[in-house]
Short mmCIF file of C-alpha atoms in Angstrom, two decimals:
data_model
loop_
_atom_site.label_atom_id
_atom_site.label_comp_id
_atom_site.label_asym_id
_atom_site.label_seq_id
_atom_site.Cartn_x
_atom_site.Cartn_y
_atom_site.Cartn_z
CA ARG A 28 3.18 -8.24 -26.45
CA ARG A 29 0.19 -6.00 -25.94
CA PRO A 30 -0.20 -4.01 -22.67
CA TRP A 31 -3.21 -4.92 -20.53
CA LEU A 32 -4.39 -3.38 -17.23
CA LEU A 33 -7.21 -4.12 -14.78
CA PRO A 34 -7.73 -1.89 -11.71
CA LEU A 35 -8.71 -3.98 -8.66
CA CYS A 36 -9.06 -1.54 -5.74
CA ASN A 37 -8.20 1.94 -4.48
CA THR A 38 -8.91 3.05 -0.91
CA VAL A 39 -6.94 6.30 -1.16
CA ASN A 40 -8.57 9.26 0.57
CA VAL A 41 -8.63 11.89 -2.17
CA LEU A 42 -11.02 14.32 -0.48
CA GLU A 43 -9.50 14.71 3.00
CA MET A 44 -9.64 18.50 2.73
CA ALA A 45 -13.36 18.23 1.95
CA GLY A 46 -13.99 16.13 5.07
CA GLN A 47 -13.72 12.61 3.63
CA GLU A 48 -12.74 10.13 6.33
CA TYR A 49 -9.87 7.67 5.97
CA GLY A 50 -10.97 4.12 5.18
CA ARG A 51 -10.82 1.89 8.25
CA ILE A 52 -11.78 -1.45 6.65
CA PHE A 53 -8.71 -3.26 7.99
CA GLU A 54 -9.76 -2.73 11.63
CA ARG A 55 -12.45 -5.40 11.22
CA ASP A 56 -12.23 -6.95 7.77
CA THR A 57 -10.21 -8.07 4.76
CA LEU A 58 -10.53 -6.13 1.52
CA THR A 59 -11.73 -8.57 -1.17
CA VAL A 60 -12.61 -7.99 -4.82
CA GLU A 61 -13.53 -10.39 -7.59
CA PHE A 62 -12.20 -10.05 -11.12
CA GLU A 63 -12.40 -11.79 -14.48
CA LEU A 64 -9.16 -12.67 -16.25
CA PRO A 65 -9.66 -12.93 -20.03
CA ALA A 66 -8.04 -15.63 -22.16
CA GLY A 67 -4.68 -14.75 -23.69
CA VAL A 68 -3.35 -12.66 -20.78
CA GLU A 69 0.15 -13.87 -19.91
CA ASN A 70 3.05 -12.66 -17.76
CA LEU A 71 0.61 -11.11 -15.32
CA ARG A 72 1.87 -8.92 -12.50
CA LEU A 73 0.10 -7.45 -9.49
CA ARG A 74 1.17 -3.84 -8.87
CA TYR A 75 0.37 -2.98 -5.25
CA LEU A 76 0.71 0.39 -3.51
CA THR A 77 0.24 0.70 0.25
CA THR A 78 0.75 3.35 2.93
CA GLY A 79 -0.08 3.11 6.63
CA HIS A 80 -1.40 6.09 8.60
CA GLY A 81 -2.20 6.90 12.21
CA GLY A 82 -0.19 9.53 13.99
CA TRP A 83 0.32 8.30 17.53
CA GLU A 84 3.16 6.21 18.94
CA ASN A 85 1.50 2.84 18.30
CA GLY A 86 -0.26 3.89 15.09
CA ASP A 87 0.32 2.07 11.82
CA GLU A 88 2.10 5.07 10.30
CA PHE A 89 5.11 4.50 12.54
CA ASN A 90 5.05 0.71 13.01
CA PRO A 91 5.76 -1.98 10.42
CA ARG A 92 2.78 -4.22 9.57
CA VAL A 93 2.59 -7.22 7.24
CA ASN A 94 0.30 -6.73 4.24
CA THR A 95 -0.91 -10.20 3.20
CA LEU A 96 -1.89 -10.39 -0.49
CA LEU A 97 -3.97 -13.35 -1.62
CA VAL A 98 -5.31 -14.60 -4.94
CA ASP A 99 -8.08 -17.19 -4.67
CA GLY A 100 -7.24 -17.66 -0.98
CA ARG A 101 -3.56 -18.43 -1.68
CA VAL A 102 -0.93 -16.08 -0.25
CA VAL A 103 1.07 -14.57 -3.14
CA ALA A 104 3.09 -12.06 -1.06
CA ASN A 105 3.59 -10.83 2.51
CA PRO A 106 5.33 -7.48 2.10
CA VAL A 107 6.09 -5.26 5.08
CA PRO A 108 6.03 -1.78 3.55
CA TRP A 109 8.57 0.28 5.44
CA ARG A 110 10.60 3.37 4.57
CA SER A 111 13.66 4.10 6.70
CA ASP A 112 15.05 6.79 4.37
CA CYS A 113 12.54 9.52 5.25
CA ALA A 114 15.12 11.94 6.70
CA SER A 115 16.72 12.21 3.25
CA TRP A 116 13.49 13.84 1.98
CA ARG A 117 13.46 16.69 4.55
CA ARG A 118 14.68 19.23 1.99
CA ASP A 119 11.56 18.48 -0.07
CA ASN A 120 9.27 18.91 2.95
CA PRO A 121 10.94 21.52 5.20
CA ALA A 122 7.82 22.54 7.18
CA SER A 123 6.82 19.04 8.32
CA GLY A 124 6.57 19.65 12.06
CA ASN A 125 10.00 20.70 13.31
CA PHE A 126 10.69 19.67 16.92
CA TRP A 127 12.74 21.15 19.80
CA ASN A 128 15.36 18.39 19.48
CA GLY A 129 16.32 19.28 15.89
CA LEU A 130 14.31 16.48 14.30
CA SER A 131 11.42 16.99 11.94
CA SER A 132 8.30 14.85 11.62
CA SER A 133 9.47 13.98 8.12
CA ASP A 134 12.65 12.39 9.57
CA TYR A 135 10.79 9.44 11.07
CA SER A 136 10.52 6.09 9.28
CA ARG A 137 7.03 5.25 8.06
CA SER A 138 4.79 2.50 6.70
CA GLY A 139 5.41 2.54 2.96
CA TRP A 140 5.89 6.29 2.46
CA CYS A 141 7.93 9.35 3.38
CA PRO A 142 6.71 12.96 3.28
CA GLY A 143 7.85 14.43 -0.03
CA ALA A 144 8.69 11.07 -1.67
CA THR A 145 6.95 8.99 -4.32
CA VAL A 146 5.49 5.65 -3.25
CA SER A 147 6.81 2.86 -5.46
CA PRO A 148 4.64 -0.16 -6.21
CA ILE A 149 5.37 -3.62 -4.93
CA VAL A 150 5.28 -5.87 -7.97
CA VAL A 151 4.23 -9.50 -7.55
CA PRO A 152 4.48 -11.86 -10.55
CA LEU A 153 1.41 -14.09 -10.95
CA PRO A 154 2.61 -16.77 -13.39
CA GLY A 155 0.13 -19.33 -14.65
CA LEU A 156 -3.05 -17.63 -13.44
CA ALA A 157 -5.75 -19.22 -15.62
CA PRO A 158 -8.45 -17.28 -17.46
CA GLY A 159 -11.72 -17.00 -15.55
CA ARG A 160 -13.12 -15.67 -12.29
CA HIS A 161 -10.72 -14.95 -9.42
CA ARG A 162 -10.65 -13.26 -6.01
CA PHE A 163 -7.99 -10.81 -4.78
CA SER A 164 -7.72 -10.02 -1.06
CA VAL A 165 -5.64 -7.77 1.18
CA ALA A 166 -5.36 -8.42 4.93
CA ILE A 167 -3.55 -6.00 7.24
CA PRO A 168 -3.59 -6.28 11.06
CA ALA A 169 -4.46 -2.62 11.70
CA GLY A 170 -3.52 -1.12 15.03
CA SER A 171 -6.21 -0.50 17.64
CA PRO A 172 -7.70 2.98 18.07
CA GLU A 173 -6.13 5.08 20.86
CA GLY A 174 -8.19 7.96 22.20
CA GLY A 175 -9.38 9.96 19.19
CA SER A 176 -6.74 8.50 16.87
CA PHE A 177 -7.02 5.45 14.63
CA SER A 178 -5.00 3.54 12.05
CA ALA A 179 -5.83 3.57 8.36
CA TRP A 180 -4.27 2.04 5.26
CA ASN A 181 -4.39 3.44 1.73
CA VAL A 182 -4.07 0.58 -0.72
CA SER A 183 -4.30 0.40 -4.49
CA ALA A 184 -3.88 -2.64 -6.72
CA VAL A 185 -3.92 -3.29 -10.45
CA LEU A 186 -3.21 -6.32 -12.58
CA ALA A 187 -0.93 -5.52 -15.51
CA VAL A 188 0.84 -7.02 -18.47
CA SER A 189 3.52 -4.71 -19.75
CA SER A 190 7.03 -4.67 -21.09
CA THR A 191 7.86 -1.97 -18.53
CA VAL A 192 10.76 -2.79 -16.19
CA THR A 193 9.90 -2.25 -12.51
CA ARG A 194 12.17 -1.27 -9.63
CA LYS A 195 10.92 -3.55 -6.86
CA THR A 196 9.71 -7.06 -7.69
CA LEU A 197 8.80 -9.81 -5.24
CA SER A 198 9.14 -13.39 -6.38
#
């Protein structure tokens, strides 16, 4: 079996230090991209990475939100990216806002990521997807802005055929 890969989207803010703003598409819209699936591609999997951000009490960084993934308008997965093991990564991020009560900012559970940890993809099998034109969409109910703070989601998705074993697969 030959590996095959098709990038679909990437909203990751790579230039924050240079003043690039976080993408806020999910406040008002659904992220949608069209793609062409060539003939002969089998055992297709969607590899989806997602992290929620927004640093206030009701922000998406600290509150679980459903990420609805659709192909051609059909829901293929509804993951709730949530990490409750963030405190175990404190040793890898010791200066992450230490508080008076002995906790550190890195101790708090987060939407799909922990400071100092790798974000693992959510893998969604897409059996039987026919060759031709298709539409992939991501819908996330982003939290409302509060004062000068807002919620943002970094999402990345690729379609892949590979013999690689993955750690987290949704069926």
